[in-house]
Short mmCIF file of C-alpha atoms in Angstrom, two decimals:
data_model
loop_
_atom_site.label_atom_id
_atom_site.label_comp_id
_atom_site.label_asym_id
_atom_site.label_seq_id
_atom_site.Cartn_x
_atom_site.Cartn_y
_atom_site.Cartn_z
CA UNK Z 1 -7.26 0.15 -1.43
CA UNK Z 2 -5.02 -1.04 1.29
CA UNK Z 3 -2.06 -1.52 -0.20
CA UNK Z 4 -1.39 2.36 -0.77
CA UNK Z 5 -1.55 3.23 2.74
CA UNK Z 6 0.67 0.25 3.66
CA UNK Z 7 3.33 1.55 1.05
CA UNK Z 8 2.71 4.80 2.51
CA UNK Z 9 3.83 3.53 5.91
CA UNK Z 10 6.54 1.68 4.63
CA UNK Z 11 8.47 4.89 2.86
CA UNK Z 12 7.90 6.42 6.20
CA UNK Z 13 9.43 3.52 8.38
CA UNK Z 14 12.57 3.70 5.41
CA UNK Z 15 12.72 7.53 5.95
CA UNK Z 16 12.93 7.57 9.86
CA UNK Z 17 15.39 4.59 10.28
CA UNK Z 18 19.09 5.37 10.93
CA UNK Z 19 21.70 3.33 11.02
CA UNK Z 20 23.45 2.33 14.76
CA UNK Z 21 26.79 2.21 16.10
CA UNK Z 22 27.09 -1.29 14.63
CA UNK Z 23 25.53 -0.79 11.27
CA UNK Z 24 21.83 -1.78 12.11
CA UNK Z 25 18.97 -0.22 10.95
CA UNK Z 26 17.17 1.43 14.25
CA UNK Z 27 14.68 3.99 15.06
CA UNK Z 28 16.02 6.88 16.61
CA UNK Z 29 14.52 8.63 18.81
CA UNK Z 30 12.06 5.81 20.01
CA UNK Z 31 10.22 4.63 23.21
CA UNK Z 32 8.80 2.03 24.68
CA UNK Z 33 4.97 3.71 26.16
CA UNK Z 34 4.34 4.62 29.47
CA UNK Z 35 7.64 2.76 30.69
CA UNK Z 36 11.04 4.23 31.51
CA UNK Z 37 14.19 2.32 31.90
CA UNK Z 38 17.28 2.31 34.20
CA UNK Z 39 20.87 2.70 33.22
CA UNK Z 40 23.73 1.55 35.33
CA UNK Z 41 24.54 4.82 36.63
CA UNK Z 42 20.49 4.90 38.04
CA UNK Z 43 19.69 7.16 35.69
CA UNK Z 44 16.44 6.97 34.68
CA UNK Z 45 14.98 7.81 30.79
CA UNK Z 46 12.17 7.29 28.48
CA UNK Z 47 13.75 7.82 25.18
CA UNK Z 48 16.37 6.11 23.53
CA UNK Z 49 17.11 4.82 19.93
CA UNK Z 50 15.81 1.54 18.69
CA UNK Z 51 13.44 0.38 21.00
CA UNK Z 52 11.85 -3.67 20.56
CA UNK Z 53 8.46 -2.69 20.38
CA UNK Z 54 9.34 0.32 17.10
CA UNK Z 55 11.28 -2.58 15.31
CA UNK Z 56 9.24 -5.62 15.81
CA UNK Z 57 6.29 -2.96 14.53
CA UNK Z 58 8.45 -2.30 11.12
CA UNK Z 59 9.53 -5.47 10.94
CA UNK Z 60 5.85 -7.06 10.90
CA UNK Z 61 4.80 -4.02 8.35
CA UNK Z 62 7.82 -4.79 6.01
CA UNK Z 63 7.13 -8.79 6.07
CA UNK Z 64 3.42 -8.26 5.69
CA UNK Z 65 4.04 -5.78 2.61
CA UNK Z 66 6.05 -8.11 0.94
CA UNK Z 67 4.13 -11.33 1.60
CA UNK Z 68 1.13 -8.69 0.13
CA UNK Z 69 3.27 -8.15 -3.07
CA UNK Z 70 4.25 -11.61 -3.42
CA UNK Z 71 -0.05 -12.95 -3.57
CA UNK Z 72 -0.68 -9.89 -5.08
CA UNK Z 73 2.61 -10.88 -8.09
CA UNK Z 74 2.99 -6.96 -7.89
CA UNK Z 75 5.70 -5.37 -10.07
CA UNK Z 76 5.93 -1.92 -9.11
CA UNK Z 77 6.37 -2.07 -5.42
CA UNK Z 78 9.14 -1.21 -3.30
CA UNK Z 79 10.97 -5.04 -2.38
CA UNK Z 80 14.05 -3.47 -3.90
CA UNK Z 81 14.02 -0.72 -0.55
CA UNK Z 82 12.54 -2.80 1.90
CA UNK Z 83 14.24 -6.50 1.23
CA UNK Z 84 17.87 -4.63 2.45
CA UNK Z 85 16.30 -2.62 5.21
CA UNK Z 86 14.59 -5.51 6.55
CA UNK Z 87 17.78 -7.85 6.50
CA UNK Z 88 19.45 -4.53 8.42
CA UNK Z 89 17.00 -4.22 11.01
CA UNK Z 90 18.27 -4.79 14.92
CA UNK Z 91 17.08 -7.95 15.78
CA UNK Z 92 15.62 -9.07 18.95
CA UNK Z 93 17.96 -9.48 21.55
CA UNK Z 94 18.11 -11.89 24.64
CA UNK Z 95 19.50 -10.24 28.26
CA UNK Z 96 21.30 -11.81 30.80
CA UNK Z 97 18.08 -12.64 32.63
CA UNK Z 98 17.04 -14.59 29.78
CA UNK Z 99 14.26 -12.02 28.70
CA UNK Z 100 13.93 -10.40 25.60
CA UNK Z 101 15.52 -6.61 25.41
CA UNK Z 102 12.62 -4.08 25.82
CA UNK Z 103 15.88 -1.36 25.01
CA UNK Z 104 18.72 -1.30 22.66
CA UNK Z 105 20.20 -2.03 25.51
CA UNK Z 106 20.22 -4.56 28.61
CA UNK Z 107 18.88 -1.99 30.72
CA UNK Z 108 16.58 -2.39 33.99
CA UNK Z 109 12.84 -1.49 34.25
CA UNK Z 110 12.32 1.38 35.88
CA UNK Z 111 9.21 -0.52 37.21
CA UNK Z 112 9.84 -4.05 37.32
CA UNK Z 113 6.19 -4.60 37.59
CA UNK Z 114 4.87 -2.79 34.60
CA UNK Z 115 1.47 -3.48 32.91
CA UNK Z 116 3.05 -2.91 29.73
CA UNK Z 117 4.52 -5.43 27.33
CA UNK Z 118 5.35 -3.23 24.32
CA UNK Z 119 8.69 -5.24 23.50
CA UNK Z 120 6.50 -8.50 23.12
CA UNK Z 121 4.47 -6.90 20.54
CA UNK Z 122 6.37 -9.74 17.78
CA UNK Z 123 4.72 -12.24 19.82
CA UNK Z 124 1.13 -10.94 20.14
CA UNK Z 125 -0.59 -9.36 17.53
CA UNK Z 126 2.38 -9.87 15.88
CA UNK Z 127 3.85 -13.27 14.26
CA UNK Z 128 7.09 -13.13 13.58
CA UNK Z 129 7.98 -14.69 17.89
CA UNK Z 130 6.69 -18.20 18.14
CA UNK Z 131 7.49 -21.59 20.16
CA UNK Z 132 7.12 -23.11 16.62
CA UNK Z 133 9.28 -21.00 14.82
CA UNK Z 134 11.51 -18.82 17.07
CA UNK Z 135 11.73 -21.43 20.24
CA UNK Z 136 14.72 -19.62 22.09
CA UNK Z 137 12.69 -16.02 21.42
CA UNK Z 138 9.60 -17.63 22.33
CA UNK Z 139 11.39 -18.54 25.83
CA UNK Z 140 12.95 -14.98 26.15
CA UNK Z 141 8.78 -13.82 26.10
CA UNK Z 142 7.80 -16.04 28.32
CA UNK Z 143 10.95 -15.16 30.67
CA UNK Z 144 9.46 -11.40 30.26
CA UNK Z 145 6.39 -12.51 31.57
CA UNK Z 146 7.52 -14.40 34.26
CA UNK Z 147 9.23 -11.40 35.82
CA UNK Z 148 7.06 -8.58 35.15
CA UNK Z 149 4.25 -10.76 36.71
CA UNK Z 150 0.54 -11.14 36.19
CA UNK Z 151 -0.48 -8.02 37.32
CA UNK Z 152 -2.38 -5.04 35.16
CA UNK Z 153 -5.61 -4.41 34.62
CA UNK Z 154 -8.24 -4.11 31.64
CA UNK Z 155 -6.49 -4.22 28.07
CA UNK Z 156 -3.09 -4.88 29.81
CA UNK Z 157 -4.37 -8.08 31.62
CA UNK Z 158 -6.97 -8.93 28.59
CA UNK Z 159 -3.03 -8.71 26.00
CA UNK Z 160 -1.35 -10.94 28.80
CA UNK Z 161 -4.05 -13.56 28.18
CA UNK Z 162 -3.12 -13.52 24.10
CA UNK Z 163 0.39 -13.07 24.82
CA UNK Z 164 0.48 -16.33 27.04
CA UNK Z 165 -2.12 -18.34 24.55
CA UNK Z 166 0.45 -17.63 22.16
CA UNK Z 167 3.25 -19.33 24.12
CA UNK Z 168 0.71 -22.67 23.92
CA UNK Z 169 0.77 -22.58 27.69
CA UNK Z 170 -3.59 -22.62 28.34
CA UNK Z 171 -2.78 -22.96 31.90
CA UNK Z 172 -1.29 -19.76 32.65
CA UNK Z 173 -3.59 -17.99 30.22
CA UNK Z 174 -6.70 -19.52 31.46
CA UNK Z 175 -4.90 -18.36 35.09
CA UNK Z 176 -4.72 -14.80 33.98
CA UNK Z 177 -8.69 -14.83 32.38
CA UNK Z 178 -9.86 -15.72 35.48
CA UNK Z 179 -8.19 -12.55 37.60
CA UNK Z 180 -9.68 -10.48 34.41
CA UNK Z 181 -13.15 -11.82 35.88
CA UNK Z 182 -12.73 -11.06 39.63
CA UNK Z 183 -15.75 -9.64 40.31
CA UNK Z 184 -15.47 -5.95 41.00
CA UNK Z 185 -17.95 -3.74 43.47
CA UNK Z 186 -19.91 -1.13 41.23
CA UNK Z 187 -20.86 1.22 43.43
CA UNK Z 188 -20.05 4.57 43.02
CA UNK Z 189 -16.49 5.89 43.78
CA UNK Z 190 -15.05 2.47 44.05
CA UNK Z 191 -11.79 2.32 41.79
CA UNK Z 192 -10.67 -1.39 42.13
CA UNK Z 193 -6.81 -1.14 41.27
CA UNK Z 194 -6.59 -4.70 40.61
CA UNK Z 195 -9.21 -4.78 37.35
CA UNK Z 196 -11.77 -6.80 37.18
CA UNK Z 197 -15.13 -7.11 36.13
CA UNK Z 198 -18.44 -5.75 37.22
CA UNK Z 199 -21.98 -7.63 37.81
CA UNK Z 200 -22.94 -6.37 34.01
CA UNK Z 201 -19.42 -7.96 32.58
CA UNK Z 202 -18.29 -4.14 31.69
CA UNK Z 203 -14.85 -4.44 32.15
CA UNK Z 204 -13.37 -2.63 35.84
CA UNK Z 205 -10.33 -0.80 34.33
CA UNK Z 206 -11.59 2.48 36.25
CA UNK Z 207 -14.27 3.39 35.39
CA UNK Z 208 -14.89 0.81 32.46
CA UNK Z 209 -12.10 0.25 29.60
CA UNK Z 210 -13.80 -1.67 26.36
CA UNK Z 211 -10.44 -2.95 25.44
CA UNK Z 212 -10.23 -5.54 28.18
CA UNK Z 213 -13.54 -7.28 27.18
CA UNK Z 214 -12.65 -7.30 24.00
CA UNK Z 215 -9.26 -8.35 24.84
CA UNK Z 216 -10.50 -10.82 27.07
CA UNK Z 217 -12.18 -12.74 24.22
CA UNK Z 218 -9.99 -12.82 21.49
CA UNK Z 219 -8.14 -14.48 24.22
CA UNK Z 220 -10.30 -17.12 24.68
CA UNK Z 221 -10.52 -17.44 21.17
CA UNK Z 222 -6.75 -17.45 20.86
CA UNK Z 223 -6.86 -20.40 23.38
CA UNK Z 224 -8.72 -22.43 20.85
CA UNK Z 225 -7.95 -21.77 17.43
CA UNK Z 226 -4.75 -20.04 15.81
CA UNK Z 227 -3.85 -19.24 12.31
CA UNK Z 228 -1.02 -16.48 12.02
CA UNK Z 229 1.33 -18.54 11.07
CA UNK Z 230 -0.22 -20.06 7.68
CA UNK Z 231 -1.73 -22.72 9.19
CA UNK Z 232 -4.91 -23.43 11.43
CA UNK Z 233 -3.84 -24.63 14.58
CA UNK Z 234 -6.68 -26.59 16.68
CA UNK Z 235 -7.16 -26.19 20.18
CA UNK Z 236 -3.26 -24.78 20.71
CA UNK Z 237 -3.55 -23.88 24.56
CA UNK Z 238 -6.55 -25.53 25.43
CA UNK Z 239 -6.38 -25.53 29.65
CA UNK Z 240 -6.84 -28.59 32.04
CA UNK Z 241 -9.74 -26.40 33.88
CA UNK Z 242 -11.53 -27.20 30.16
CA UNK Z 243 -11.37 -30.87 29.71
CA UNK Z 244 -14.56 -31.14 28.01
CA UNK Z 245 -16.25 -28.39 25.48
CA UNK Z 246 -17.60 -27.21 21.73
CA UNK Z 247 -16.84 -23.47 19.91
CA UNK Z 248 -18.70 -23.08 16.79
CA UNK Z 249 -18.52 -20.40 14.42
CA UNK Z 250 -14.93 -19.74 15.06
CA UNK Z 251 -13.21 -17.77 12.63
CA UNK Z 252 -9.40 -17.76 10.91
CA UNK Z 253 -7.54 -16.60 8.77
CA UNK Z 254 -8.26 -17.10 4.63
CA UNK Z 255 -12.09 -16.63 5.67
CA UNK Z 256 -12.21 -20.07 7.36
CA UNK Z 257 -15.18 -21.00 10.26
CA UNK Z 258 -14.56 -23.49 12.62
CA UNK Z 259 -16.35 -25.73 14.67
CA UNK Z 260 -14.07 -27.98 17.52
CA UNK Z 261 -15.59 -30.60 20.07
CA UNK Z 262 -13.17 -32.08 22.35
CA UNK Z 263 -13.68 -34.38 25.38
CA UNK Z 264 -10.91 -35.33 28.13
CA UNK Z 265 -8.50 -32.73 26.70
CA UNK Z 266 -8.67 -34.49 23.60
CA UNK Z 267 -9.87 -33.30 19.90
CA UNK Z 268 -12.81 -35.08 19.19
CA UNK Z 269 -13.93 -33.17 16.20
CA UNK Z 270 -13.86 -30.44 14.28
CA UNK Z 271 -15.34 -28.78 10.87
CA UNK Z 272 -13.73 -26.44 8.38
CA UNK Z 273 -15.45 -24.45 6.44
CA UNK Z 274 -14.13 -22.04 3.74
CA UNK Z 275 -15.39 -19.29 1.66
CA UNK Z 276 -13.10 -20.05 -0.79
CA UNK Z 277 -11.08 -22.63 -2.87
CA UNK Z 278 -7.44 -23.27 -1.82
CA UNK Z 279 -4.52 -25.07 0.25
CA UNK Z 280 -4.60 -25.02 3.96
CA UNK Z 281 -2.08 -26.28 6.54
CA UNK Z 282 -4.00 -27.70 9.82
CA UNK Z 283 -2.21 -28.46 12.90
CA UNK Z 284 -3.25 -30.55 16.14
CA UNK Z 285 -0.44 -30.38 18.51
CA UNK Z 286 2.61 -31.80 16.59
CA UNK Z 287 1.06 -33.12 13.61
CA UNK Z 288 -0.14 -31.24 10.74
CA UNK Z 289 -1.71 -32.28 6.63
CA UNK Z 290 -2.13 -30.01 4.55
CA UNK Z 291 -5.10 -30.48 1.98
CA UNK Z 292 -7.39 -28.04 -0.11
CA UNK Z 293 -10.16 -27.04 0.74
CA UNK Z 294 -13.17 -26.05 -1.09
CA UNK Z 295 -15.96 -23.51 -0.77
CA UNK Z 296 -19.42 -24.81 -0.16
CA UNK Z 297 -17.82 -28.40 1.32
CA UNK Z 298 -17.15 -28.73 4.64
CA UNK Z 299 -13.92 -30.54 6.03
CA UNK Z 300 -14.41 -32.84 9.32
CA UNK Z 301 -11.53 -34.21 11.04
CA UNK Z 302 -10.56 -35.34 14.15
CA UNK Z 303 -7.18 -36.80 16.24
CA UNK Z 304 -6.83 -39.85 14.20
CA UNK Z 305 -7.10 -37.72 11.20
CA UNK Z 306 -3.75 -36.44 11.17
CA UNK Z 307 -2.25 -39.83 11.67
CA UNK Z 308 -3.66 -40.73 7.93
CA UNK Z 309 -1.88 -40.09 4.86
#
């Protein structure tokens, strides 16, 4: 039933793109929310044409839709439109500051400061910006990061969190959960700019914003298990302020659960277990195996494990 309102979404995204000055694909008009830019001449604007955060958005949809044709061995579908556009689309671009563009162009923020992070949408929920497989965009993120600061409050610090567990760096994410958890006064008329979180762990985006709790623990969760890029990645930013700790019941992607123990920083176990039959790739830092795994039998592995072959 899905598939339909993907296509659907996909013949949109074809009909709205337009081609640029230089022959890319682009959206046009497009934005990047809540933020404004700055042009040389001061100016200072909201719209433009082919924003990061419009085409890392189409770009996902258009590699997800044919990744879903490709399982699916679908026939009638629309790779013969969306294979071109995709190789068309503008692609990510690094600025002078080492960032990745949030405009078509190398333009200023208008608020250096921002909550925001539209343009690093590729990075988190997206996949297609990682340190293992796009290392120079990865660093152009985490230069984004770096100077809009740490700032922002309920969803926008809980997406900072994920964004930063995605970079593999636990420290700074584990840094950012623990501002989200500043405790915040409840009492009425108190509007605590900075976030936060009240006595009753409500989130303190005034008045109460649902999307930073659950923000705030898919981040933890994203500290200790990944699996958007094909593979289940153990422990990936696991901080120093956690040398010692179990998750159960931890779920990925291809309707896996999984249990991790680990003890000085170091994997000391953990169990897969799948709903289903099929090949997985598992990663522990730099090492990966890949084996099948079966529904009903549970997998347990640990350091040394990926040192066997």
């Amino acid at each position: 039933y899905a598939l339909p309102l993907i296509e659907g979404a996909a013949r949109i995204c074809l009909d709205f793109l337009v081609e640029d000055p230089q022959g890319y694909l682009v959206t046009a008009p497009s934005t990047s929310p809540e933020h404004l830019y700055l042009t040389p001449d001061g100016d200072r604007g909201a719209t433009l044409y082919g924003g990061a955060s419009d085409l890392a958005l189409i770009r996902g949809l258009f590699v997800n839709l044919l990744e879903a044709y490709a399982i699916l061995n679908s026939r009638d579908n629309l790779s013969a439109e969306i294979e071109p556009a995709l190789d068309r689309l503008y692609p990510f671009q690094i600025g002078e500051e080492g960032n990745l563009h949030e405009w078509y162009f190398d333009w200023e923020d208008s608020d250096p400061h921002h909550r925001h992070m539209s343009h690093l949408i590729g990075l988190h929920p997206g996949s297609l910006i990682s340190p293992l497989t796009t290392p120079a965009l990865a660093d152009a993120c985490r230069r984004s990061l770096e100077l809009r600061g740490d700032g922002g409050t309920g969803w926008s610090k809980a997406w900072k969190i994920n964004l930063w567990a995605r970079l593999l760096d636990g420290d700074h994410a584990y840094s950012m959960l623990r501002t989200h958890l500043n405790y915040s006064d409840p009492a009425p008329g108190t509007q605590y700019s900075g976030g936060g979180t009240y006595p009753n762990l409500f989130d303190a985006h005034p008045p109460f914003q649902i999307d930073g709790n659950f923000g705030g623990t898919a981040g933890i969760a994203e500290m200790l298990l990944q699996s958007h890029l094909g593979e289940i990645h153990l422990l990936p930013a696991l901080p120093e302020a956690w040398p010692a700790g179990r998750a159960t019941g931890l779920r990925a992607r291809g309707r896996i659960t999984v249990d991790e123990e680990w003890a000085d920083g170091v994997l000391v176990s953990a169990t897969l277990r799948s709903d289903m039959h099929g090949p997985i790739i598992i990663r522990y830092g730099e090492r990966t195996r890949t084996v099948t795994l079966r529904a009903g039998r549970p997998l347990y592995v640990d350091a040394d494990w990926f040192n066997d072959r």
